[in-house]
Coordinates of C-alpha atoms in Angstrom, one line a residue:
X156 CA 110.5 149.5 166.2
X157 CA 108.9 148.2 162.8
X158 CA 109.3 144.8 161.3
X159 CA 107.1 143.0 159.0
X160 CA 106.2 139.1 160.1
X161 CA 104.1 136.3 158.7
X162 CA 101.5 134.7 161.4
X163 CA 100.1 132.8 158.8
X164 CA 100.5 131.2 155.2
X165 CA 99.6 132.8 152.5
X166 CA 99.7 135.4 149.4
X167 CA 101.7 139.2 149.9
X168 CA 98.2 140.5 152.1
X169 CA 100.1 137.8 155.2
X170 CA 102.4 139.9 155.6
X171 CA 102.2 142.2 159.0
X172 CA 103.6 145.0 160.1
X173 CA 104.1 145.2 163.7
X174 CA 106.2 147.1 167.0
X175 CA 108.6 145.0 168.5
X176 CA 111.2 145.9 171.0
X177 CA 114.6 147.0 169.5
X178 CA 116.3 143.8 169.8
X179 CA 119.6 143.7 172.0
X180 CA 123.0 142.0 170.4
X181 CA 124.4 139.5 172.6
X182 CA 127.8 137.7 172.8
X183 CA 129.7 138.0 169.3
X184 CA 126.6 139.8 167.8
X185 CA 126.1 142.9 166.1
X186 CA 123.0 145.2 165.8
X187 CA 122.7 146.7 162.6
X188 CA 120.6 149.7 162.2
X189 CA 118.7 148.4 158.4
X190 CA 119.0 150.5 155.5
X191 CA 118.2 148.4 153.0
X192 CA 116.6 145.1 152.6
X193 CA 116.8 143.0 149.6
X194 CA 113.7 141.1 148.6
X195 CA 114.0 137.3 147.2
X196 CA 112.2 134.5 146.2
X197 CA 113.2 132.7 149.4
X198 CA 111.3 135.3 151.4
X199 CA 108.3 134.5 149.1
X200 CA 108.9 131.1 149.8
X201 CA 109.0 131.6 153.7
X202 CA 105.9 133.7 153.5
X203 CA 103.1 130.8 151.3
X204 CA 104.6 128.2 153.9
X205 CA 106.5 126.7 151.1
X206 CA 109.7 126.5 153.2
X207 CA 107.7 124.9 156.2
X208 CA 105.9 122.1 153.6
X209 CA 109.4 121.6 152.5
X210 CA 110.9 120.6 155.9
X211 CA 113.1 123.8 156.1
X212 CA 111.7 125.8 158.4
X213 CA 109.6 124.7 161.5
X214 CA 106.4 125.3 162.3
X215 CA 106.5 128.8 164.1
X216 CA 103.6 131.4 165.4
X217 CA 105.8 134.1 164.0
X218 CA 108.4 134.1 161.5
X219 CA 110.6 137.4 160.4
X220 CA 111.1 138.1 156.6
X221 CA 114.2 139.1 154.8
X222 CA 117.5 137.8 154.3
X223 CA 119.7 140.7 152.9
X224 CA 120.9 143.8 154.8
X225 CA 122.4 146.9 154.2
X226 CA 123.1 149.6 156.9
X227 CA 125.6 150.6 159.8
X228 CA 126.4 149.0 162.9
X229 CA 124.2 150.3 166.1
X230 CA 125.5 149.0 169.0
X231 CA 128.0 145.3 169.3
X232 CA 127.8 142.8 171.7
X233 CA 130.8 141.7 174.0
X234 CA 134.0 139.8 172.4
X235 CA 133.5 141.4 168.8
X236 CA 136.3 142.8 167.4
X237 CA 136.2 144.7 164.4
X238 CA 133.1 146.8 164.2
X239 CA 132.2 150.3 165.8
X240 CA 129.2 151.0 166.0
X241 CA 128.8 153.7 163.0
X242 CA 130.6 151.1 160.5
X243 CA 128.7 150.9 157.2
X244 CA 128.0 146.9 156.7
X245 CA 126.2 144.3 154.8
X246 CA 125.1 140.9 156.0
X247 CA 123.2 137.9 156.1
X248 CA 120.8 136.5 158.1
X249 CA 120.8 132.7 157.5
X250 CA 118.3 131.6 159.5
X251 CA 114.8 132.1 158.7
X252 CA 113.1 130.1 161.5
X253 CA 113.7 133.5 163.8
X254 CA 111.1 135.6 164.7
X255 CA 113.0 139.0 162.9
X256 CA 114.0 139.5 159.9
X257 CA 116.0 142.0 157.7
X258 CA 112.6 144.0 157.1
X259 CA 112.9 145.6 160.0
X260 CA 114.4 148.8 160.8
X261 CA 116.9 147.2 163.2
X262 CA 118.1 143.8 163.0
X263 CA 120.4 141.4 165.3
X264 CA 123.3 139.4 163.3
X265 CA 126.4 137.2 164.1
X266 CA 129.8 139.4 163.7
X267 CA 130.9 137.0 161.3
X268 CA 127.6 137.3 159.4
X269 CA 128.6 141.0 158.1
X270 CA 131.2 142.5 156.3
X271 CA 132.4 146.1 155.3
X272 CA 130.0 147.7 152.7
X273 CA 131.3 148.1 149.0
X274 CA 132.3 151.8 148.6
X275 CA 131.9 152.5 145.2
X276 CA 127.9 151.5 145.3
X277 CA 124.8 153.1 147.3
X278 CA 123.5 151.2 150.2
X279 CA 121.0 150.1 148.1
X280 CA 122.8 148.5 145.8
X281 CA 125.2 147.2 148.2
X282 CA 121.8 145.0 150.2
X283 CA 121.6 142.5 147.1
X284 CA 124.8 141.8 147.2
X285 CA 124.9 139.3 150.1
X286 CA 122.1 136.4 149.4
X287 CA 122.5 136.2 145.7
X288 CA 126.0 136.7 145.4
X289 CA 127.3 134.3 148.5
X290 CA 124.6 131.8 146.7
X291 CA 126.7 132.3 143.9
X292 CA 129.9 131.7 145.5
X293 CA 129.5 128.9 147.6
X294 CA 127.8 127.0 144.3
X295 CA 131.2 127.5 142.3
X296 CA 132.9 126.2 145.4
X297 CA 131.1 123.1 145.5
X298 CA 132.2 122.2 141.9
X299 CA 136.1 122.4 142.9
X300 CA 137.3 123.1 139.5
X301 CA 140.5 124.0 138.1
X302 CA 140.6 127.1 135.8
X303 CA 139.8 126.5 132.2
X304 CA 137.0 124.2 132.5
X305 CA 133.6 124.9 131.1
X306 CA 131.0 125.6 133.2
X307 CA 127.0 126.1 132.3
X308 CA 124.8 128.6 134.2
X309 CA 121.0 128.8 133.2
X310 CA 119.0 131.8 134.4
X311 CA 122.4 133.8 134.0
X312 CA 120.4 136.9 133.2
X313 CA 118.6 136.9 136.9
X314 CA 120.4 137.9 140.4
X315 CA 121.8 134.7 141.0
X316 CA 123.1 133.7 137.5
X317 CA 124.5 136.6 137.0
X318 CA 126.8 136.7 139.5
X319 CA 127.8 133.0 139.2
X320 CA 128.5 133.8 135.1
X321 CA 130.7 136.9 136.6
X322 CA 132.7 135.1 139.3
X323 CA 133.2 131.7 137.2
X324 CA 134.8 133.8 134.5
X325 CA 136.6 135.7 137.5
X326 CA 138.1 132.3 138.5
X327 CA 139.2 131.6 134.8
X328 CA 136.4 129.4 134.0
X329 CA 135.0 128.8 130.4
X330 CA 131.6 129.9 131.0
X331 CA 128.3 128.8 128.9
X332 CA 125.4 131.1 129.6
X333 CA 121.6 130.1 129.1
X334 CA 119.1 133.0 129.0
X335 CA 116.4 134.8 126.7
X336 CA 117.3 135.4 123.3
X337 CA 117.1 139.1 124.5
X338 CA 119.8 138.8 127.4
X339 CA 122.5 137.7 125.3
X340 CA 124.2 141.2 125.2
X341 CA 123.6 141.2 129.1
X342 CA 125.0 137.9 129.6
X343 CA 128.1 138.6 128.1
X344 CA 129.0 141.6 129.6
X345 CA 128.7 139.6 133.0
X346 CA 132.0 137.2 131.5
X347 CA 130.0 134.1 129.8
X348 CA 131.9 133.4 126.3
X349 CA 129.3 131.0 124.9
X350 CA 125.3 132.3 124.8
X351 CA 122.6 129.5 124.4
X352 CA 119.5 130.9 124.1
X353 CA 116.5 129.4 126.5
X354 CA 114.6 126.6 124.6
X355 CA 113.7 123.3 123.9
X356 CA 116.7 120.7 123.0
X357 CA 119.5 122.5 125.2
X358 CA 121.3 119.9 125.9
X359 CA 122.2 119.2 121.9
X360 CA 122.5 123.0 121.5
X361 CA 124.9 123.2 124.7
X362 CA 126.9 120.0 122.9
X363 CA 127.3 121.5 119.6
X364 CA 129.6 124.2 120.7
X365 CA 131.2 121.9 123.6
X366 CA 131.4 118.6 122.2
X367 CA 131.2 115.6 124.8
X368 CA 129.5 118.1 127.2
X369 CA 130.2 120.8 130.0
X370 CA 132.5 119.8 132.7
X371 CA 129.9 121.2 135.5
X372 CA 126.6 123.0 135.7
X373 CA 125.2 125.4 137.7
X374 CA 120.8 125.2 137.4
X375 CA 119.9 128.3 138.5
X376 CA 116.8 128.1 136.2
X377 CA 116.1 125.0 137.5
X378 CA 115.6 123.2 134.4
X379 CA 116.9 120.0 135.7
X380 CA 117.1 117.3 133.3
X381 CA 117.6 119.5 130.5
X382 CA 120.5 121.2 131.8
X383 CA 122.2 117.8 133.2
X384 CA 121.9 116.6 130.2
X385 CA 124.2 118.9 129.0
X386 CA 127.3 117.8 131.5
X387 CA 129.9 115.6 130.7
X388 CA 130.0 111.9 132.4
X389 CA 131.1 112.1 135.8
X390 CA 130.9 115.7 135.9
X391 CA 129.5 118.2 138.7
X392 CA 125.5 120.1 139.1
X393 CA 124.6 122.2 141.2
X394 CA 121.1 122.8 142.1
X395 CA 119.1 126.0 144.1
X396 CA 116.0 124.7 145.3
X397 CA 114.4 122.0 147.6
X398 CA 113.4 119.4 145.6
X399 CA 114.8 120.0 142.5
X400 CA 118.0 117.8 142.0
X401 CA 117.9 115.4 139.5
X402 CA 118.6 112.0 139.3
X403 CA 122.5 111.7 139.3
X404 CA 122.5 110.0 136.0
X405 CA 126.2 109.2 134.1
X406 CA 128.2 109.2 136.8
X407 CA 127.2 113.0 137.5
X408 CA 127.4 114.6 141.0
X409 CA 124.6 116.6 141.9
X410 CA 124.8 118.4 144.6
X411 CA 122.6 121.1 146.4
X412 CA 124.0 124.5 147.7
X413 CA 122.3 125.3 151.3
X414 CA 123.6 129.1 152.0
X415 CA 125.3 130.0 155.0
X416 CA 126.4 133.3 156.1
X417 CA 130.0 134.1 155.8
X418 CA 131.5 137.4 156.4
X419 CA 134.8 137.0 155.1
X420 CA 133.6 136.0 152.2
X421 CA 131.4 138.1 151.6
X422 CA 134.4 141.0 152.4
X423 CA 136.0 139.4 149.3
X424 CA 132.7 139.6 147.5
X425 CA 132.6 143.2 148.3
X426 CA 135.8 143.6 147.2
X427 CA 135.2 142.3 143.9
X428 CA 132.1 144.9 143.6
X429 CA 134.7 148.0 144.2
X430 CA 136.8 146.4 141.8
X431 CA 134.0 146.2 139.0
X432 CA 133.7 142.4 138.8
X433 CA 130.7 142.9 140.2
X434 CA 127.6 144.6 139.5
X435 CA 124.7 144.8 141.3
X436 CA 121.9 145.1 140.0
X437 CA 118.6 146.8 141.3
X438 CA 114.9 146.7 139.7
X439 CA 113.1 149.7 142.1
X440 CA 113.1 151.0 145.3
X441 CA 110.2 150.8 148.1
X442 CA 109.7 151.5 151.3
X443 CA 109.5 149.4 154.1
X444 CA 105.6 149.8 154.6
X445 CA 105.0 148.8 150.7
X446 CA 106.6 145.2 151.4
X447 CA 103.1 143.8 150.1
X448 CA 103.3 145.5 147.3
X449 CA 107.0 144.5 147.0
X450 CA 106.1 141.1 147.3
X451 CA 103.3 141.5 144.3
X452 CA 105.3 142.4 142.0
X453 CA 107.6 139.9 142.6
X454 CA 104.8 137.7 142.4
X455 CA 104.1 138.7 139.1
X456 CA 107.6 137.7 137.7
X457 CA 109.9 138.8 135.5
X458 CA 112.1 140.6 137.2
X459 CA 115.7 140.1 136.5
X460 CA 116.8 142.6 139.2
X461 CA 116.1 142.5 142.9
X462 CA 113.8 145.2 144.3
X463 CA 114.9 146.8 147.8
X464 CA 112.8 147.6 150.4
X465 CA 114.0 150.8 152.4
X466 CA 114.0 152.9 155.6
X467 CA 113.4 156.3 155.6

């Protein structure tokens, strides 16, 4: 079969295409026949070697790319329960020190990585559901929050912050959205009640409409200081990125979400996308043998939406 690897560090031209056995599931493990394959910033960031300076991944010969998956169950290993083979799924792979990815055309995943497939969206739409929006999910649970307090999300126009701005409102949070001037209408209709547009001097911008500050933050954007400045003493910050917490000044707790696949939640997050909570959102389509060029354009920024890379 096809898969697409990284031998070395570098720009998109790294990335290799190569034939691979079709991998076997063992114990507890699916094999999901891929459909669809989001493409991320993380894989970017797995592919320049960013993820290896950073002390994520290991040094490896060969590391797979992709994260997201959309497609149908193949074949299942002994003890899982659950799934047929034939079963439409998402998933996650969480583990990016492997040697195969989700840009493959078949791909090897913990049963309790996946989770039925929304039914009211296309595959395609359905495979950047599971790295953004779990992202999303397991940020808000980190701030353990009861409903009504106010919650900041920068970057709430791109994958990430658009979800969290549509599942903070979901969980009856006050939600404070930071994006362009342009997003505002965007924003909104994801849940966020209060738009601040991007700029200089958020955090007295943020303050003016909540006096005393936000009770949590989630720094999608990474803006760092600027958006902690913006959060009430002793509240909670969340940030996406190695490297990128701030110093927990005022009593603040900053903490960093590290995703983890979790198919049940992500069955509730799929749930949430048939029941129009959700919407995901997809820039273009490619197929699997144009992940280069895939991996130029996201590259070359400004993309709000997640491309998808497919198999014919």
């Amino acid at each position: 079969m096809r898969a697409v690897v990284v031998r070395r560090f570098g720009g998109p031209d790294v990335l290799e295409f190569t034939e691979i056995p079709v991998p076997r599931p063992g114990i507890g493990q699916v094999r999901v026949k891929v459909a669809a394959a989001g493409v991320n910033p993380v894989d970017a960031a797995t592919r320049s070697g960013f993820l290896t300076e950073a002390g994520i991944i290991p040094p490896r010969e060969v590391l797979g790319i992709g994260w997201d998956v959309a497609g149908t169950v193949d074949a299942v290993g002994d003890g899982v329960t659950g799934f047929a083979a034939g079963d439409a799924v998402i998933g996650l792979r969480d583990r990016p020190a492997t040697a195969l990815g989700t840009y493959a055309e078949y791909v090897v995943l913990d049963a309790d990585a996946i989770a039925t497939a929304p039914r009211t969206v296309s595959t395609v739409e359905a495979a950047t559901l599971p790295l953004n929006a779990l992202t999303a999910v397991q940020a808000l649970d980190l701030l353990d929050l009861l409903a009504g307090a106010t919650v900041l999300v920068t970057g709430a126009a791109g994958a990430v912050g658009g979800y969290a701005v549509a599942l903070a409102k979901a969980r009856g949070f006050r939600v404070v959205a930071v994006a362009g001037s342009a997003d505002e209408a965007l924003v909104r209709g994801f849940g966020a009640e209060i738009f601040v547009p991007r700029g200089d001097f958020l955090a007295e911008r943020v303050r003016s409409d909540v006096p005393g500050g936000v009770d949590a933050a989630l720094d999608t954007a990474l803006l760092g200081l600027e958006a902690l400045d913006a959060v009430a003493n002793r509240g909670r910050f969340v940030v996406f990125a190695a490297g990128a917490a701030p110093i927990p000044l005022r009593g603040i707790k900053v903490e960093h979400v590290w995703i983890r696949a979790d198919g049940a939640a992500l069955g509730k997050l799929a749930a949430l996308v048939d029941d129009g909570v959700l919407v995901p959102r997809v820039a273009d389509t490619l197929p699997l043998d144009e992940a280069v060029k895939a991996h130029e354009r996201l590259a070359a920024g400004g993309l709000r939406r997640r491309l998808v890379l497919t198999n014919a």
